[in-house]
Amino acid sequence: MISHRLSAAALASIVLFPSLLRAEGAAPVTYNKDIAPIVYQNCAGCHRAGQIGPFALTDYASVKRRAKQMAEVTGDRTMPPWHADPGVVAYSNDRSLRPEQIALFAAWAEAGAPEGDPATAPALPAFPDGWQLGKPDQVATMAEAYTVPAEGKDIYRKFVMPMNLDRDTWVKAVEFRPGDPKVVHHILYYLDTSGKAREMDAKDPEPGFRGMSQSNGDFRYLGGWDVGTQPSELPFGLRWFIPKGSDLVVQIHYHPNGKETKDQSSVAFHYSDQPTARPWSIIPVPPHFGMLQGIDIPAGAKEHIEKASFVVPQDCEAFSVNAHAHYLGKRMEMTATFPDGTTKWMLKTSQWDFKWQEDYAFVEPIKLPKGTRLDVLMSYDNSADNPANPTTPPKRVVWGPSTTDEMGVITLAVMFDTKEQKEATHQALRVFLANQLIDRLLEGEDSTFGMLRGQLGGAGDKSMEAARRPLLALDFNGDAKLSEAERLPAIAFILKGPFIRNLGAIGFD
Ligand code: HEC
């Protein structure tokens, strides 16, 4: 794939730091003095035995062999992988290189990749073996391996991993390890205190059980893992709460990849002897992975845009941000417009890459006073020019859970001062979803309604016309739209029913 490209960034580095290339009298760029410290710090974490990098970069010989390719991939910022646009928002876990480091790779390759003085060679850091976050307090593993077939549709399956905790427990970090990383696409964790998950597992003859949102009402959402997620401890003394006797339920999304395989994934827990320092939660915009956003991307569309906004109903502080879409996702952006009218970027990604779903951690928490508006823009490239497009020729794509469907959400992790603020924020997110449900029903688009049918319970048995009729009855001024006031009874009705409650478990509870 890599050809002779000298990217703008590499060129700029050379222009900015010409001394690296041809300074008279300046010490030459060498592996031991200049390159090894960067490679050990910024590359070897992934590029070493047993990690996700396709080859090791842990000694002179192996690094030298790739000197030219490394100059290219650092120059165009493909490596280290980091997809937030440079220079827009400062993140504490930013692993991208500084321009002068990029220039060193270019200069070193140009100079023929000299080794330099072995006396100045840095020692390879002591990398953690096995679990990246060190020895966990508890590891929960799928009781049996699950066989993923070679071909066929994506599979969503839940597995119960009993935790056997005899007391309430606070957890500061969770690390997921896929059994077979080639087929595990993403996972969601739940906690079940009702015993229902075990019952459903017992009824299903195969390992684990099926079933998505309908059963989730009793399950508490704990977080998730995607391809590319790097585990880390919760910041600022925040903790997850695990009630005693809970079972961990892991919903795994498998994507068959042409070869039958077995998966037996595990999850490691790091306990904390302190409770959470503050209540915290997430604000997904739009909620529930954009399920009610009405995402409908025409075949061939080069830049299909989806927008959503949410006004923060309570003071809170944002500490990280994360984006999720599938293969068509391109721009993923969120800004915050504060009550004083100023605007700040939360996330700007011009080249979304499905493989790298990061939690971008802010260097300092960002205060979001009540009334701050979060604006999200997500764009999708459904043309044949998008090399990641899973379908050739492109076809119309709507919201759905498979990797060949689309989704879209940007999620802020936020902390509050009080539980009441957190609950009021959740309630506002439910209202957001109720409004989107009303919008979709009023539009009466077939594709969306087909998707909603399964989720609507009893109401889904009706025709679309029947589901819309009670809404249209609220349209007192007869403009075929529902104003904010006209919507209130419909929102109250929707919030009373099971629909949003069932969804709640996979979003923000
Ligand atoms: C977070 C993990 C990670 C880090 C850090 C990382 N890499 Fe990689 N690297 C990968 C993965 C995974 C691939 C395989 C291609 C892919 O999946 O994008 C890769 C591929 C490569 C390739 C082959 C590119 C190609 O197109 O075939 C080169 C060269 C490379 N990395 C160099 C580096 C250098 C140099 C650094 C440090 C400056 C670095 N990587 C840091 C994970 C990482």
mmCIF file of C-alpha atoms and ligand atoms in Angstrom, residues 2 42-43 46-47 52-55 57 69-70 73-74 79-81 95 97 105 230 355-356, ligand 1:
data_model
loop_
_atom_site.group_PDB
_atom_site.id
_atom_site.type_symbol
_atom_site.label_atom_id
_atom_site.label_comp_id
_atom_site.label_asym_id
_atom_site.label_seq_id
_atom_site.Cartn_x
_atom_site.Cartn_y
_atom_site.Cartn_z
ATOM 1 C CA ILE A 2 2.790 2.380 0.883
ATOM 2 C CA ASN A 42 5.699 5.559 21.081
ATOM 3 C CA CYS A 43 5.752 2.412 18.953
ATOM 4 C CA CYS A 46 1.976 -2.155 20.172
ATOM 5 C CA HIS A 47 4.909 -3.303 18.030
ATOM 6 C CA ILE A 52 -1.555 -5.778 17.910
ATOM 7 C CA GLY A 53 1.272 -4.348 15.783
ATOM 8 C CA PRO A 54 2.049 -6.628 12.789
ATOM 9 C CA PHE A 55 5.795 -6.745 13.599
ATOM 10 C CA LEU A 57 10.074 -2.744 16.649
ATOM 11 C CA GLN A 69 8.475 2.880 5.649
ATOM 12 C CA MET A 70 8.554 4.337 9.158
ATOM 13 C CA VAL A 73 3.904 6.378 8.016
ATOM 14 C CA THR A 74 5.058 8.834 10.654
ATOM 15 C CA MET A 79 1.443 5.893 12.793
ATOM 16 C CA PRO A 80 1.161 6.011 15.705
ATOM 17 C CA PRO A 81 -2.577 5.592 15.141
ATOM 18 C CA ARG A 95 0.040 9.323 21.169
ATOM 19 C CA LEU A 97 4.351 12.480 17.413
ATOM 20 C CA PHE A 105 12.441 9.677 11.351
ATOM 21 C CA GLN A 230 -6.796 0.775 24.840
ATOM 22 C CA LYS A 355 -10.322 0.236 13.520
ATOM 23 C CA TRP A 356 -9.427 2.840 16.127
HETATM 24 C C1 HEC B 1 -1.647 1.653 19.362
HETATM 25 C C2 HEC B 1 -0.891 0.685 18.663
HETATM 26 C C3 HEC B 1 0.227 1.117 17.703
HETATM 27 C C4 HEC B 1 1.189 2.064 17.924
HETATM 28 C C5 HEC B 1 1.406 2.895 19.167
HETATM 29 C C6 HEC B 1 1.999 2.086 16.729
HETATM 30 N N1 HEC B 1 1.520 1.194 15.818
HETATM 31 FE FE1 HEC B 1 2.301 0.862 13.945
HETATM 32 N N2 HEC B 1 0.787 -0.437 13.576
HETATM 33 C C7 HEC B 1 -0.196 -0.830 14.454
HETATM 34 C C8 HEC B 1 -1.116 -1.727 13.780
HETATM 35 C C9 HEC B 1 -2.314 -2.412 14.411
HETATM 36 C C10 HEC B 1 -0.668 -1.853 12.459
HETATM 37 C C11 HEC B 1 -1.306 -2.669 11.324
HETATM 38 C C12 HEC B 1 -2.009 -1.755 10.364
HETATM 39 C C13 HEC B 1 -3.279 -1.205 10.960
HETATM 40 O O1 HEC B 1 -4.035 -1.960 11.561
HETATM 41 O O2 HEC B 1 -3.517 0.010 10.826
HETATM 42 C C14 HEC B 1 0.524 -1.029 12.358
HETATM 43 C C15 HEC B 1 1.264 -0.889 11.194
HETATM 44 C C16 HEC B 1 2.488 -0.218 11.094
HETATM 45 C C17 HEC B 1 3.312 -0.164 9.912
HETATM 46 C C18 HEC B 1 2.975 -0.817 8.586
HETATM 47 C C19 HEC B 1 2.080 0.132 7.819
HETATM 48 C C20 HEC B 1 1.503 -0.464 6.575
HETATM 49 O O3 HEC B 1 0.779 0.297 5.917
HETATM 50 O O4 HEC B 1 1.747 -1.627 6.284
HETATM 51 C C21 HEC B 1 4.409 0.590 10.230
HETATM 52 C C22 HEC B 1 5.590 0.905 9.335
HETATM 53 C C23 HEC B 1 4.254 1.018 11.598
HETATM 54 N N3 HEC B 1 3.077 0.514 12.096
HETATM 55 C C24 HEC B 1 5.146 1.832 12.275
HETATM 56 C C25 HEC B 1 4.895 2.382 13.521
HETATM 57 C C26 HEC B 1 5.751 3.364 14.141
HETATM 58 C C27 HEC B 1 7.044 3.900 13.546
HETATM 59 C C28 HEC B 1 5.174 3.679 15.337
HETATM 60 C C29 HEC B 1 5.649 4.664 16.362
HETATM 61 C C30 HEC B 1 6.090 5.949 15.902
HETATM 62 C C31 HEC B 1 3.963 2.889 15.460
HETATM 63 N N4 HEC B 1 3.818 2.124 14.341
HETATM 64 C C32 HEC B 1 3.101 2.933 16.556
HETATM 65 C C33 HEC B 1 -0.309 -0.428 15.772
HETATM 66 C C34 HEC B 1 0.445 0.570 16.379
#
